Amino acid sequence: MQTLTIIQPDDFHVHFRDGDALKSVVPHTARQMGRALVMPNLKPPITTVAQALEYKKQIQAATPANCPFEPLMTLYLTDNTTPQTVREAKAAGIVAFKLYPAGATTNSDSGVTDLFKLLPVLEEMAAQGILFLTHGEVTDPEIDIFDREAVFMERIMRPILAQIPNLKVVFEHITTAEAAQLVCESGDNVAATVTPQHLMYNRNHLLVGGVRPHFYCLPIIKRESHRQALVKAVTGDKAHKFFLGTDTAPHPKHAKENACGCAGVFSAMTAIELYAQIFEKAGALDKLEAFASKNGARFYGLPENPRTLTLVKKPQRVPESVAFGDSVVVPMCAGEEIEWSIAE
């Protein structure tokens, strides 16, 4: 049986929610990952150091005792964030601030309305060496939803990078050839995460045969040429600039399957297995370890995890649903057989 042993991976983009829902999903990530970068878009959002440290305690309390797992904390960038907030965050071990353009995605109501008004805050991030993470979409209603990431790169990020060339930026969950190109063209201070769904699926999966709500996420899945561009990016000459970030985003089944289904794909329970399947199909299984376990750690200035994880080429069937607080969540590839498993 084919096996693959890699340094234990990290997930640099995770939504854990809170309360009983958090207790349900943390173990899935902790079972696979050495570390996870925790997103701050709760209700209310995590905007202060004190809130982040309390949230970290809740995550640690939900982590199984046998999992040496570390949550990495972020703060939610708002119009009211100040350079002093950045200095306090750095001193407390917060690793990044997350940009949610107001109205762009789940729980983004408190997000930024004009990023250019926050240039002093971004300059302080660059000075402190704290990372700037972007949900890279414009929210102009005149811009087609399939074009919002590409427009964000041109209108917002190219000017920001020109004005603050030493700002350390992660373009989160990129979905387009344009975003991958900007990462490849930029200096070593710019990187990106890529999700399993954007590497596996195109918009036909979401729309052909009826709208399929469990494929709906933001940024939305794009056309096939963009999917191919992402696979090329994570396996190509500039692959060191891309790393694992699932954007795993659980929602109760009833909230996804209704007249206004919410955005998010829950991939945490089989994340590394899905990436193995993707890299193997691309003929690049030898590059999985760098993507999953090395590139992100290096970019964040962290040591590689001291443990390893072994995958086996052994099919497993993904459950139709799993517990999520007092409800259930439908995982990515629910009911399907995937090709890899984690060795017990």
Coordinates of C-alpha atoms in Angstrom, one line a residue:
M1 CA 0.0 0.0 0.0
Q2 CA 1.3 3.4 -0.9
T3 CA 2.2 5.6 2.0
L4 CA 3.4 9.2 2.3
T5 CA 4.9 10.6 5.5
I6 CA 5.2 14.4 5.8
I7 CA 6.0 17.0 8.5
Q8 CA 2.7 17.6 10.3
P9 CA 0.9 20.3 8.4
D10 CA -0.6 23.6 9.5
D11 CA -3.9 25.2 8.4
F12 CA -3.4 28.9 7.9
H13 CA -7.1 29.8 7.6
V14 CA -9.7 28.2 9.9
H15 CA -13.1 29.3 11.1
F16 CA -13.9 27.7 14.5
R17 CA -17.1 29.6 15.4
D18 CA -17.8 29.7 19.1
G19 CA -19.9 28.0 21.9
D20 CA -21.0 24.4 21.3
A21 CA -20.3 24.7 17.6
L22 CA -16.6 25.4 18.4
K23 CA -16.4 22.3 20.6
S24 CA -17.7 20.2 17.7
V25 CA -15.2 21.3 15.0
V26 CA -11.9 22.1 16.8
P27 CA -11.1 18.3 17.2
H28 CA -11.3 17.8 13.4
T29 CA -8.5 20.4 12.8
A30 CA -6.5 19.4 15.8
R31 CA -6.4 15.8 14.7
Q32 CA -4.5 16.7 11.5
M33 CA -2.8 20.0 12.0
G34 CA 0.0 21.2 14.3
R35 CA -1.3 24.8 14.2
A36 CA -4.2 26.7 12.8
L37 CA -4.6 30.4 12.1
V38 CA -7.9 31.3 13.6
M39 CA -10.2 33.8 11.8
P40 CA -11.7 36.6 14.0
N41 CA -15.1 37.1 12.3
L42 CA -17.4 36.1 15.1
K43 CA -20.4 38.0 16.3
P44 CA -19.2 40.3 17.7
P45 CA -15.9 40.2 15.9
I46 CA -12.5 39.7 17.7
T47 CA -11.1 43.3 17.6
T48 CA -9.0 43.5 20.8
V49 CA -6.1 41.6 22.3
A50 CA -8.2 40.6 25.3
Q51 CA -11.0 39.1 23.1
A52 CA -8.4 37.2 21.1
L53 CA -6.7 35.7 24.2
E54 CA -10.1 34.7 25.7
Y55 CA -11.0 33.1 22.4
K56 CA -7.7 31.2 22.4
K57 CA -8.5 29.8 25.8
Q58 CA -11.9 28.5 24.5
I59 CA -10.2 26.8 21.6
Q60 CA -7.6 25.2 23.8
A61 CA -10.3 23.9 26.1
A62 CA -12.0 22.3 23.1
T63 CA -8.8 20.6 21.9
P64 CA -8.5 16.9 22.7
A65 CA -6.0 16.1 25.4
N66 CA -3.8 14.0 23.1
C67 CA -3.4 16.6 20.4
P68 CA -0.3 18.9 20.7
F69 CA -2.2 21.7 18.8
E70 CA -1.6 25.4 18.8
P71 CA -4.1 28.0 17.7
L72 CA -2.6 31.2 16.2
M73 CA -4.7 34.3 16.8
T74 CA -5.7 37.2 14.6
L75 CA -7.6 40.4 15.0
Y76 CA -10.4 41.8 12.9
L77 CA -9.4 45.0 11.1
T78 CA -12.0 47.8 11.3
D79 CA -12.3 51.4 10.4
N80 CA -11.4 52.1 14.1
T81 CA -8.2 50.1 14.3
T82 CA -5.3 52.2 15.3
P83 CA -1.5 51.9 15.1
Q84 CA -1.6 51.5 18.9
T85 CA -3.8 48.4 18.4
V86 CA -1.2 47.0 16.1
R87 CA 1.6 47.5 18.7
E88 CA -0.5 45.9 21.4
A89 CA -1.3 42.9 19.2
K90 CA 2.4 42.4 18.4
A91 CA 3.3 42.5 22.1
A92 CA 0.6 39.9 22.9
G93 CA 1.7 37.4 20.3
I94 CA -1.2 38.1 17.8
V95 CA 0.2 37.1 14.4
A96 CA -2.0 39.0 12.0
F97 CA -4.9 41.4 11.2
K98 CA -7.6 40.2 8.8
L99 CA -9.2 42.5 6.3
Y100 CA -12.9 41.9 5.6
P101 CA -14.2 44.5 3.2
A102 CA -17.6 45.5 4.7
G103 CA -20.3 43.3 3.2
A104 CA -17.9 41.0 1.4
T105 CA -18.6 37.7 3.2
T106 CA -20.0 36.0 6.4
N107 CA -19.9 38.3 9.4
S108 CA -18.2 41.2 7.6
D109 CA -20.7 43.9 8.7
S110 CA -18.0 45.5 10.9
G111 CA -15.4 45.3 8.1
V112 CA -13.4 48.1 6.5
T113 CA -15.2 50.6 4.3
D114 CA -12.0 52.3 2.8
L115 CA -8.7 50.6 3.2
F116 CA -6.7 53.6 2.0
K117 CA -7.8 55.5 5.1
L118 CA -6.0 52.9 7.2
L119 CA -2.6 53.4 5.6
P120 CA -1.0 54.5 8.9
V121 CA -2.3 51.2 10.4
L122 CA -0.8 49.2 7.6
E123 CA 2.5 51.1 7.9
E124 CA 2.6 50.1 11.6
M125 CA 2.0 46.5 10.6
A126 CA 4.9 46.6 8.3
A127 CA 7.1 48.3 11.0
Q128 CA 6.1 45.7 13.6
G129 CA 6.4 42.7 11.3
I130 CA 2.8 41.7 11.8
L131 CA 1.0 40.1 8.9
F132 CA -1.9 41.7 6.8
L133 CA -4.4 39.1 5.6
T134 CA -6.9 40.0 3.0
H135 CA -10.3 38.7 1.9
G136 CA -9.6 40.0 -1.5
E137 CA -12.9 41.2 -3.0
V138 CA -14.4 44.6 -3.8
T139 CA -18.0 45.0 -2.8
D140 CA -19.1 47.5 -5.5
P141 CA -22.5 46.2 -6.6
E142 CA -21.7 47.1 -10.2
I143 CA -18.9 44.6 -10.3
D144 CA -19.9 41.0 -11.2
I145 CA -19.3 38.6 -8.4
F146 CA -17.0 36.5 -10.5
D147 CA -14.8 39.5 -11.1
R148 CA -14.5 41.0 -7.6
E149 CA -11.3 39.4 -6.7
A150 CA -9.5 40.4 -9.9
V151 CA -10.8 44.0 -9.5
F152 CA -9.6 44.0 -5.8
M153 CA -6.1 43.1 -6.9
E154 CA -5.9 46.0 -9.4
R155 CA -7.8 48.7 -7.5
I156 CA -6.7 48.0 -4.0
M157 CA -3.7 45.7 -3.6
R158 CA -1.4 46.9 -6.3
P159 CA -1.6 50.5 -5.0
I160 CA -1.2 49.4 -1.4
L161 CA 1.9 47.3 -2.2
A162 CA 3.3 50.2 -4.1
Q163 CA 2.9 52.6 -1.2
I164 CA 4.0 50.1 1.5
P165 CA 6.4 47.8 -0.3
N166 CA 7.6 46.0 2.9
L167 CA 4.1 45.1 4.1
K168 CA 3.9 41.4 4.6
V169 CA 0.6 40.2 2.9
V170 CA -1.2 37.0 2.6
F171 CA -3.9 36.9 0.0
E172 CA -6.4 34.5 1.6
H173 CA -8.2 31.7 -0.3
I174 CA -7.3 33.0 -3.8
T175 CA -9.6 31.9 -6.6
T176 CA -8.3 33.5 -9.8
A177 CA -5.4 33.5 -12.3
E178 CA -5.1 37.2 -11.7
A179 CA -4.5 36.8 -8.0
A180 CA -2.0 33.9 -8.5
Q181 CA -0.1 36.1 -11.0
L182 CA 0.1 39.0 -8.6
V183 CA 1.5 36.8 -5.9
C184 CA 4.1 35.3 -8.3
E185 CA 5.1 38.8 -9.6
S186 CA 5.4 40.3 -6.1
G187 CA 8.3 40.2 -3.7
D188 CA 8.9 37.6 -1.0
N189 CA 6.7 39.7 1.3
V190 CA 3.6 38.5 -0.5
A191 CA 2.1 35.0 -0.4
A192 CA -1.3 33.3 -0.7
T193 CA -3.4 30.4 0.7
V194 CA -5.5 28.2 -1.5
T195 CA -8.4 26.0 -0.4
P196 CA -9.2 22.5 -1.4
Q197 CA -12.5 23.5 -3.0
H198 CA -10.9 26.1 -5.3
L199 CA -8.3 23.5 -6.4
M200 CA -10.9 20.8 -7.0
Y201 CA -14.0 22.5 -8.3
N202 CA -15.2 25.0 -10.9
R203 CA -18.5 26.9 -11.1
N204 CA -20.2 24.1 -12.9
H205 CA -20.1 22.1 -9.7
L206 CA -22.0 24.9 -8.0
L207 CA -24.5 25.6 -10.7
V208 CA -25.0 22.8 -13.2
G209 CA -28.1 20.7 -12.5
G210 CA -29.4 23.2 -10.0
V211 CA -27.8 25.4 -7.3
R212 CA -25.8 23.2 -4.9
P213 CA -25.5 25.1 -1.7
H214 CA -22.7 23.1 -0.1
F215 CA -20.4 24.2 -3.0
Y216 CA -21.2 27.9 -2.2
C217 CA -18.4 29.8 -0.6
L218 CA -16.9 33.3 -0.9
P219 CA -14.9 34.1 -2.8
I220 CA -17.2 32.1 -5.2
I221 CA -15.8 29.2 -7.2
K222 CA -14.7 30.4 -10.6
R223 CA -14.4 29.0 -14.1
E224 CA -12.2 26.0 -15.0
S225 CA -9.3 28.1 -16.4
H226 CA -8.9 29.7 -13.0
R227 CA -8.9 26.4 -11.2
Q228 CA -6.2 25.2 -13.5
A229 CA -4.2 28.3 -12.9
L230 CA -4.4 27.7 -9.1
V231 CA -3.2 24.1 -9.5
K232 CA -0.3 25.4 -11.6
A233 CA 0.6 28.0 -9.0
V234 CA 0.8 25.6 -6.1
T235 CA 2.9 23.1 -8.0
G236 CA 4.9 25.4 -10.2
D237 CA 8.1 27.4 -10.1
K238 CA 6.8 29.9 -7.6
A239 CA 5.1 27.2 -5.4
H240 CA 7.0 28.4 -2.3
K241 CA 4.7 31.5 -2.2
F242 CA 1.6 29.4 -1.7
F243 CA 0.5 27.3 1.3
L244 CA -2.3 25.5 2.9
G245 CA -5.3 27.4 4.2
T246 CA -8.6 25.5 4.0
D247 CA -11.0 28.4 4.9
T248 CA -13.0 25.6 6.5
A249 CA -16.2 27.4 7.4
P250 CA -18.9 25.3 9.1
H251 CA -22.6 26.2 9.0
P252 CA -25.5 24.2 10.2
K253 CA -27.1 22.1 7.4
H254 CA -30.4 24.0 7.7
A255 CA -28.6 27.3 7.2
K256 CA -27.0 26.2 4.0
E257 CA -30.1 24.5 2.6
N258 CA -32.6 27.3 2.5
A259 CA -33.7 30.2 0.3
C260 CA -30.6 32.3 1.3
G261 CA -28.0 29.7 2.0
C262 CA -24.9 31.0 3.7
A263 CA -21.4 30.9 2.3
G264 CA -18.8 28.4 3.5
V265 CA -17.4 24.9 2.9
F266 CA -16.5 22.6 5.8
S267 CA -13.4 20.7 4.8
A268 CA -11.6 20.3 8.2
M269 CA -12.3 16.6 8.8
T270 CA -10.5 15.4 5.6
A271 CA -8.4 18.4 4.6
I272 CA -5.0 16.9 4.2
E273 CA -6.4 13.8 2.4
L274 CA -8.1 16.1 -0.1
Y275 CA -5.0 18.1 -0.8
A276 CA -3.1 14.8 -1.2
Q277 CA -5.7 13.7 -3.8
I278 CA -5.3 17.1 -5.6
F279 CA -1.5 17.0 -5.7
E280 CA -1.4 13.4 -6.8
K281 CA -3.8 14.2 -9.7
A282 CA -1.5 17.0 -10.7
G283 CA 1.5 14.7 -10.7
A284 CA 3.0 16.7 -7.9
L285 CA 2.6 14.6 -4.8
D286 CA 6.3 15.2 -4.0
K287 CA 5.4 18.9 -3.5
L288 CA 2.6 18.4 -1.0
E289 CA 4.8 18.6 2.1
A290 CA 6.2 22.0 1.2
F291 CA 2.7 23.4 0.5
A292 CA 1.2 21.9 3.6
S293 CA 4.0 21.9 6.2
K294 CA 6.9 24.2 5.2
N295 CA 5.9 27.3 3.1
G296 CA 3.4 28.7 5.6
A297 CA 5.6 28.2 8.6
R298 CA 8.5 29.9 6.9
F299 CA 6.3 32.9 5.8
Y300 CA 5.0 33.3 9.3
G301 CA 8.4 33.0 10.8
L302 CA 7.6 29.8 12.7
P303 CA 9.5 26.6 13.1
E304 CA 8.4 23.5 11.2
N305 CA 6.3 21.1 13.4
P306 CA 8.4 18.5 15.2
R307 CA 6.0 15.7 14.5
T308 CA 5.1 13.9 11.3
L309 CA 1.8 12.6 9.7
T310 CA 1.5 9.6 7.5
L311 CA -1.0 9.2 4.7
V312 CA -2.0 6.0 3.1
K313 CA -3.5 5.4 -0.3
K314 CA -6.6 3.9 1.2
P315 CA -10.1 5.0 0.2
Q316 CA -12.4 6.4 2.8
R317 CA -16.1 7.4 2.6
V318 CA -16.8 10.9 3.9
P319 CA -19.9 11.0 6.2
E320 CA -23.1 12.6 5.0
S321 CA -23.0 14.9 8.0
V322 CA -21.2 15.3 11.4
A323 CA -22.2 16.9 14.7
F324 CA -22.1 20.7 14.9
G325 CA -23.4 22.0 18.2
D326 CA -27.1 21.2 18.4
S327 CA -27.2 20.6 14.6
V328 CA -25.1 19.0 11.9
V329 CA -22.8 20.2 9.3
V330 CA -22.3 18.7 5.8
P331 CA -18.6 18.2 5.1
M332 CA -16.9 18.7 1.8
C333 CA -17.3 15.6 -0.4
A334 CA -20.1 14.3 1.8
G335 CA -21.1 10.8 0.9
E336 CA -18.2 10.4 -1.6
E337 CA -15.2 8.1 -1.5
I338 CA -11.9 9.9 -1.4
E339 CA -8.6 8.3 -2.2
W340 CA -6.3 8.9 0.8
S341 CA -6.6 8.3 4.6
I342 CA -4.5 9.2 7.6
A343 CA -2.7 6.2 9.0
E344 CA -3.9 5.3 12.5

